[in-house]
C-alpha cells in the first residue's frame, strides 16, 4: 500500500519534470522554412522567444511578428553569404547571395 503511494508520487514527479522539457523542445522549433544554404550557410533559425509581447527570436533579437523575424533571418543569411563570397571561401558570388535572399523572402 505504502509502496504504491511512493510509486505514484515518483511517477507524478517524473511527469511534472517532463512537461517543461517538452515546452522547451517546442520553443526551439525553427519557424524559418527556407532551406537554401549557399556555402552551407543556412538562414538563421527563427524561434519562439517565450516572451508573449515579442514572441519571435532571431539570434537573440526578438520581434513582435513573424514576418519581421523571417526577414531578419533572411537578411542575416545574406550578410554571412556575402561575406563568404567576398572572402572567396565559396564558388558563389554576392549576386548569388542576393538571389538566395530573394528566394528566402519568397519562401515565407
Ligand atoms: C511587423 O512588425 C514590423 C515592425 O517590427 C512592422 O513594421 C510591420 O508592419 C509588422 N507587420 C505586420 C504584418 O504586422
Ligand atoms: C559549387 O560547387 C559545387 C560542387 O563543388 C556545385 O555542386 C555547386 O553547384 C556550385 N555552386 C555554384 C553556385 O556554382
JSON list of C-alpha atoms and ligand atoms in Angstrom, two decimals:
[
{"chain": "A", "resi": 1, "resn": "UNK", "atom": "CA", "xyz": [0.00, 0.00, 0.00]},
{"chain": "A", "resi": 2, "resn": "UNK", "atom": "CA", "xyz": [2.66, 2.46, 1.10]},
{"chain": "A", "resi": 3, "resn": "UNK", "atom": "CA", "xyz": [4.94, 1.35, -1.74]},
{"chain": "A", "resi": 4, "resn": "UNK", "atom": "CA", "xyz": [2.20, 2.03, -4.28]},
{"chain": "A", "resi": 5, "resn": "UNK", "atom": "CA", "xyz": [1.78, 5.53, -2.96]},
{"chain": "A", "resi": 6, "resn": "UNK", "atom": "CA", "xyz": [5.51, 6.23, -3.25]},
{"chain": "A", "resi": 7, "resn": "UNK", "atom": "CA", "xyz": [5.47, 4.94, -6.81]},
{"chain": "A", "resi": 8, "resn": "UNK", "atom": "CA", "xyz": [2.57, 7.22, -7.70]},
{"chain": "A", "resi": 9, "resn": "UNK", "atom": "CA", "xyz": [4.42, 10.18, -6.24]},
{"chain": "A", "resi": 10, "resn": "UNK", "atom": "CA", "xyz": [7.55, 9.33, -8.22]},
{"chain": "A", "resi": 11, "resn": "UNK", "atom": "CA", "xyz": [5.51, 8.92, -11.38]},
{"chain": "A", "resi": 12, "resn": "UNK", "atom": "CA", "xyz": [3.85, 12.30, -10.88]},
{"chain": "A", "resi": 13, "resn": "UNK", "atom": "CA", "xyz": [7.21, 13.97, -10.26]},
{"chain": "A", "resi": 14, "resn": "UNK", "atom": "CA", "xyz": [8.55, 12.47, -13.46]},
{"chain": "A", "resi": 15, "resn": "UNK", "atom": "CA", "xyz": [5.55, 13.74, -15.40]},
{"chain": "A", "resi": 16, "resn": "UNK", "atom": "CA", "xyz": [5.88, 17.19, -13.85]},
{"chain": "A", "resi": 17, "resn": "UNK", "atom": "CA", "xyz": [9.52, 17.31, -14.98]},
{"chain": "A", "resi": 18, "resn": "UNK", "atom": "CA", "xyz": [8.64, 16.10, -18.47]},
{"chain": "A", "resi": 19, "resn": "UNK", "atom": "CA", "xyz": [6.26, 18.98, -19.18]},
{"chain": "A", "resi": 20, "resn": "UNK", "atom": "CA", "xyz": [8.83, 21.84, -19.08]},
{"chain": "A", "resi": 21, "resn": "UNK", "atom": "CA", "xyz": [11.20, 19.75, -21.20]},
{"chain": "A", "resi": 22, "resn": "UNK", "atom": "CA", "xyz": [8.53, 19.36, -23.88]},
{"chain": "A", "resi": 23, "resn": "UNK", "atom": "CA", "xyz": [7.78, 23.08, -23.76]},
{"chain": "A", "resi": 24, "resn": "UNK", "atom": "CA", "xyz": [11.45, 23.82, -24.31]},
{"chain": "A", "resi": 25, "resn": "UNK", "atom": "CA", "xyz": [11.56, 21.48, -27.32]},
{"chain": "A", "resi": 26, "resn": "UNK", "atom": "CA", "xyz": [8.59, 23.33, -28.73]},
{"chain": "A", "resi": 27, "resn": "UNK", "atom": "CA", "xyz": [10.25, 26.74, -28.26]},
{"chain": "A", "resi": 28, "resn": "UNK", "atom": "CA", "xyz": [13.36, 25.52, -30.04]},
{"chain": "A", "resi": 29, "resn": "UNK", "atom": "CA", "xyz": [11.35, 24.74, -33.17]},
{"chain": "A", "resi": 30, "resn": "UNK", "atom": "CA", "xyz": [12.64, 26.63, -36.18]},
{"chain": "A", "resi": 31, "resn": "UNK", "atom": "CA", "xyz": [9.93, 28.71, -37.86]},
{"chain": "A", "resi": 32, "resn": "UNK", "atom": "CA", "xyz": [12.18, 29.58, -40.80]},
{"chain": "A", "resi": 33, "resn": "UNK", "atom": "CA", "xyz": [11.22, 27.15, -43.58]},
{"chain": "A", "resi": 34, "resn": "UNK", "atom": "CA", "xyz": [13.71, 28.28, -46.25]},
{"chain": "A", "resi": 35, "resn": "UNK", "atom": "CA", "xyz": [16.30, 25.54, -46.73]},
{"chain": "A", "resi": 36, "resn": "UNK", "atom": "CA", "xyz": [18.66, 27.15, -49.29]},
{"chain": "A", "resi": 37, "resn": "UNK", "atom": "CA", "xyz": [22.17, 27.43, -47.89]},
{"chain": "A", "resi": 38, "resn": "UNK", "atom": "CA", "xyz": [24.88, 28.67, -50.27]},
{"chain": "A", "resi": 39, "resn": "UNK", "atom": "CA", "xyz": [28.25, 27.79, -48.81]},
{"chain": "A", "resi": 40, "resn": "UNK", "atom": "CA", "xyz": [26.49, 25.74, -46.13]},
{"chain": "A", "resi": 41, "resn": "UNK", "atom": "CA", "xyz": [25.19, 28.96, -44.55]},
{"chain": "A", "resi": 42, "resn": "UNK", "atom": "CA", "xyz": [21.56, 28.39, -43.57]},
{"chain": "A", "resi": 43, "resn": "UNK", "atom": "CA", "xyz": [19.11, 31.18, -42.77]},
{"chain": "A", "resi": 44, "resn": "UNK", "atom": "CA", "xyz": [19.24, 31.99, -39.05]},
{"chain": "A", "resi": 45, "resn": "UNK", "atom": "CA", "xyz": [16.67, 29.93, -37.13]},
{"chain": "A", "resi": 46, "resn": "UNK", "atom": "CA", "xyz": [13.53, 31.80, -36.08]},
{"chain": "A", "resi": 47, "resn": "UNK", "atom": "CA", "xyz": [12.45, 30.54, -32.68]},
{"chain": "A", "resi": 48, "resn": "UNK", "atom": "CA", "xyz": [9.79, 31.16, -30.07]},
{"chain": "A", "resi": 49, "resn": "UNK", "atom": "CA", "xyz": [11.28, 33.62, -27.59]},
{"chain": "A", "resi": 50, "resn": "UNK", "atom": "CA", "xyz": [8.88, 32.63, -24.78]},
{"chain": "A", "resi": 51, "resn": "UNK", "atom": "CA", "xyz": [8.04, 36.34, -24.42]},
{"chain": "A", "resi": 52, "resn": "UNK", "atom": "CA", "xyz": [4.35, 36.87, -25.23]},
{"chain": "A", "resi": 53, "resn": "UNK", "atom": "CA", "xyz": [4.92, 40.52, -26.24]},
{"chain": "A", "resi": 54, "resn": "UNK", "atom": "CA", "xyz": [7.80, 39.75, -28.59]},
{"chain": "A", "resi": 55, "resn": "UNK", "atom": "CA", "xyz": [7.31, 36.04, -29.37]},
{"chain": "A", "resi": 56, "resn": "UNK", "atom": "CA", "xyz": [9.83, 35.58, -32.21]},
{"chain": "A", "resi": 57, "resn": "UNK", "atom": "CA", "xyz": [13.56, 35.37, -31.67]},
{"chain": "A", "resi": 58, "resn": "UNK", "atom": "CA", "xyz": [16.37, 35.52, -34.24]},
{"chain": "A", "resi": 59, "resn": "UNK", "atom": "CA", "xyz": [19.85, 35.11, -32.75]},
{"chain": "A", "resi": 60, "resn": "UNK", "atom": "CA", "xyz": [18.81, 36.87, -29.54]},
{"chain": "A", "resi": 61, "resn": "UNK", "atom": "CA", "xyz": [16.84, 39.70, -31.20]},
{"chain": "A", "resi": 62, "resn": "UNK", "atom": "CA", "xyz": [13.09, 39.50, -30.56]},
{"chain": "A", "resi": 63, "resn": "UNK", "atom": "CA", "xyz": [10.23, 40.53, -32.83]},
{"chain": "A", "resi": 64, "resn": "UNK", "atom": "CA", "xyz": [6.52, 41.23, -32.43]},
{"chain": "A", "resi": 65, "resn": "UNK", "atom": "CA", "xyz": [5.55, 39.46, -35.65]},
{"chain": "A", "resi": 66, "resn": "UNK", "atom": "CA", "xyz": [6.76, 36.50, -37.64]},
{"chain": "A", "resi": 67, "resn": "UNK", "atom": "CA", "xyz": [7.27, 38.31, -40.94]},
{"chain": "A", "resi": 68, "resn": "UNK", "atom": "CA", "xyz": [9.72, 40.77, -39.37]},
{"chain": "A", "resi": 69, "resn": "UNK", "atom": "CA", "xyz": [11.60, 37.88, -37.76]},
{"chain": "A", "resi": 70, "resn": "UNK", "atom": "CA", "xyz": [11.74, 35.89, -41.01]},
{"chain": "A", "resi": 71, "resn": "UNK", "atom": "CA", "xyz": [13.03, 38.94, -42.87]},
{"chain": "A", "resi": 72, "resn": "UNK", "atom": "CA", "xyz": [15.82, 39.38, -40.29]},
{"chain": "A", "resi": 73, "resn": "UNK", "atom": "CA", "xyz": [16.66, 35.71, -40.66]},
{"chain": "A", "resi": 74, "resn": "UNK", "atom": "CA", "xyz": [16.98, 36.05, -44.47]},
{"chain": "A", "resi": 75, "resn": "UNK", "atom": "CA", "xyz": [18.99, 39.29, -44.07]},
{"chain": "A", "resi": 76, "resn": "UNK", "atom": "CA", "xyz": [21.45, 37.63, -41.70]},
{"chain": "A", "resi": 77, "resn": "UNK", "atom": "CA", "xyz": [21.88, 34.74, -44.13]},
{"chain": "A", "resi": 78, "resn": "UNK", "atom": "CA", "xyz": [22.57, 37.23, -46.93]},
{"chain": "A", "resi": 79, "resn": "UNK", "atom": "CA", "xyz": [25.18, 39.09, -44.86]},
{"chain": "A", "resi": 80, "resn": "UNK", "atom": "CA", "xyz": [27.01, 35.89, -43.96]},
{"chain": "A", "resi": 81, "resn": "UNK", "atom": "CA", "xyz": [26.74, 34.66, -47.55]},
{"chain": "A", "resi": 82, "resn": "UNK", "atom": "CA", "xyz": [28.07, 37.95, -48.97]},
{"chain": "A", "resi": 83, "resn": "UNK", "atom": "CA", "xyz": [30.97, 37.88, -46.51]},
{"chain": "A", "resi": 84, "resn": "UNK", "atom": "CA", "xyz": [31.84, 34.36, -47.65]},
{"chain": "A", "resi": 85, "resn": "UNK", "atom": "CA", "xyz": [31.53, 35.36, -51.32]},
{"chain": "A", "resi": 86, "resn": "UNK", "atom": "CA", "xyz": [33.79, 38.40, -50.78]},
{"chain": "A", "resi": 87, "resn": "UNK", "atom": "CA", "xyz": [36.28, 36.28, -48.87]},
{"chain": "A", "resi": 88, "resn": "UNK", "atom": "CA", "xyz": [36.29, 33.82, -51.77]},
{"chain": "A", "resi": 89, "resn": "UNK", "atom": "CA", "xyz": [35.53, 30.87, -49.49]},
{"chain": "A", "resi": 90, "resn": "UNK", "atom": "CA", "xyz": [32.78, 29.57, -51.77]},
{"chain": "A", "resi": 91, "resn": "UNK", "atom": "CA", "xyz": [32.23, 29.15, -55.51]},
{"chain": "A", "resi": 92, "resn": "UNK", "atom": "CA", "xyz": [29.42, 31.70, -55.43]},
{"chain": "A", "resi": 93, "resn": "UNK", "atom": "CA", "xyz": [29.12, 35.46, -55.84]},
{"chain": "A", "resi": 94, "resn": "UNK", "atom": "CA", "xyz": [27.35, 38.22, -53.92]},
{"chain": "A", "resi": 95, "resn": "UNK", "atom": "CA", "xyz": [24.79, 38.18, -56.77]},
{"chain": "A", "resi": 96, "resn": "UNK", "atom": "CA", "xyz": [24.10, 34.50, -55.96]},
{"chain": "A", "resi": 97, "resn": "UNK", "atom": "CA", "xyz": [23.60, 35.52, -52.32]},
{"chain": "A", "resi": 98, "resn": "UNK", "atom": "CA", "xyz": [21.22, 38.25, -53.41]},
{"chain": "A", "resi": 99, "resn": "UNK", "atom": "CA", "xyz": [19.17, 35.75, -55.45]},
{"chain": "A", "resi": 100, "resn": "UNK", "atom": "CA", "xyz": [19.12, 33.43, -52.43]},
{"chain": "A", "resi": 101, "resn": "UNK", "atom": "CA", "xyz": [17.88, 36.30, -50.22]},
{"chain": "A", "resi": 102, "resn": "UNK", "atom": "CA", "xyz": [15.03, 36.93, -52.66]},
{"chain": "A", "resi": 103, "resn": "UNK", "atom": "CA", "xyz": [14.16, 33.22, -52.65]},
{"chain": "A", "resi": 104, "resn": "UNK", "atom": "CA", "xyz": [14.30, 33.22, -48.84]},
{"chain": "A", "resi": 105, "resn": "UNK", "atom": "CA", "xyz": [11.85, 36.11, -48.62]},
{"chain": "A", "resi": 106, "resn": "UNK", "atom": "CA", "xyz": [9.55, 34.47, -51.17]},
{"chain": "A", "resi": 107, "resn": "UNK", "atom": "CA", "xyz": [9.59, 31.11, -49.36]},
{"chain": "A", "resi": 108, "resn": "UNK", "atom": "CA", "xyz": [7.93, 32.54, -46.27]},
{"chain": "B", "resi": 1, "resn": "LIG", "atom": "C1", "xyz": [5.69, 43.61, -38.19]},
{"chain": "B", "resi": 1, "resn": "LIG", "atom": "O1", "xyz": [6.46, 44.46, -37.35]},
{"chain": "B", "resi": 1, "resn": "LIG", "atom": "C2", "xyz": [7.14, 45.47, -38.05]},
{"chain": "B", "resi": 1, "resn": "LIG", "atom": "C3", "xyz": [7.96, 46.26, -37.03]},
{"chain": "B", "resi": 1, "resn": "LIG", "atom": "O2", "xyz": [8.72, 45.40, -36.25]},
{"chain": "B", "resi": 1, "resn": "LIG", "atom": "C4", "xyz": [6.15, 46.38, -38.76]},
{"chain": "B", "resi": 1, "resn": "LIG", "atom": "O3", "xyz": [6.86, 47.36, -39.50]},
{"chain": "B", "resi": 1, "resn": "LIG", "atom": "C5", "xyz": [5.28, 45.54, -39.70]},
{"chain": "B", "resi": 1, "resn": "LIG", "atom": "O4", "xyz": [4.28, 46.37, -40.26]},
{"chain": "B", "resi": 1, "resn": "LIG", "atom": "C6", "xyz": [4.63, 44.40, -38.95]},
{"chain": "B", "resi": 1, "resn": "LIG", "atom": "N1", "xyz": [3.92, 43.57, -39.89]},
{"chain": "B", "resi": 1, "resn": "LIG", "atom": "C7", "xyz": [2.75, 43.02, -39.63]},
{"chain": "B", "resi": 1, "resn": "LIG", "atom": "C8", "xyz": [2.18, 42.13, -40.69]},
{"chain": "B", "resi": 1, "resn": "LIG", "atom": "O5", "xyz": [2.14, 43.23, -38.60]},
{"chain": "B", "resi": 2, "resn": "LIG", "atom": "C1", "xyz": [29.69, 24.97, -56.16]},
{"chain": "B", "resi": 2, "resn": "LIG", "atom": "O1", "xyz": [30.36, 23.74, -56.34]},
{"chain": "B", "resi": 2, "resn": "LIG", "atom": "C2", "xyz": [29.57, 22.60, -56.08]},
{"chain": "B", "resi": 2, "resn": "LIG", "atom": "C3", "xyz": [30.41, 21.38, -56.24]},
{"chain": "B", "resi": 2, "resn": "LIG", "atom": "O2", "xyz": [31.71, 21.61, -55.87]},
{"chain": "B", "resi": 2, "resn": "LIG", "atom": "C4", "xyz": [28.38, 22.57, -57.02]},
{"chain": "B", "resi": 2, "resn": "LIG", "atom": "O3", "xyz": [27.55, 21.47, -56.70]},
{"chain": "B", "resi": 2, "resn": "LIG", "atom": "C5", "xyz": [27.59, 23.84, -56.89]},
{"chain": "B", "resi": 2, "resn": "LIG", "atom": "O4", "xyz": [26.56, 23.87, -57.85]},
{"chain": "B", "resi": 2, "resn": "LIG", "atom": "C6", "xyz": [28.49, 25.04, -57.10]},
{"chain": "B", "resi": 2, "resn": "LIG", "atom": "N1", "xyz": [27.73, 26.25, -56.84]},
{"chain": "B", "resi": 2, "resn": "LIG", "atom": "C7", "xyz": [27.79, 27.31, -57.64]},
{"chain": "B", "resi": 2, "resn": "LIG", "atom": "C8", "xyz": [26.96, 28.49, -57.21]},
{"chain": "B", "resi": 2, "resn": "LIG", "atom": "O5", "xyz": [28.45, 27.36, -58.66]}
]
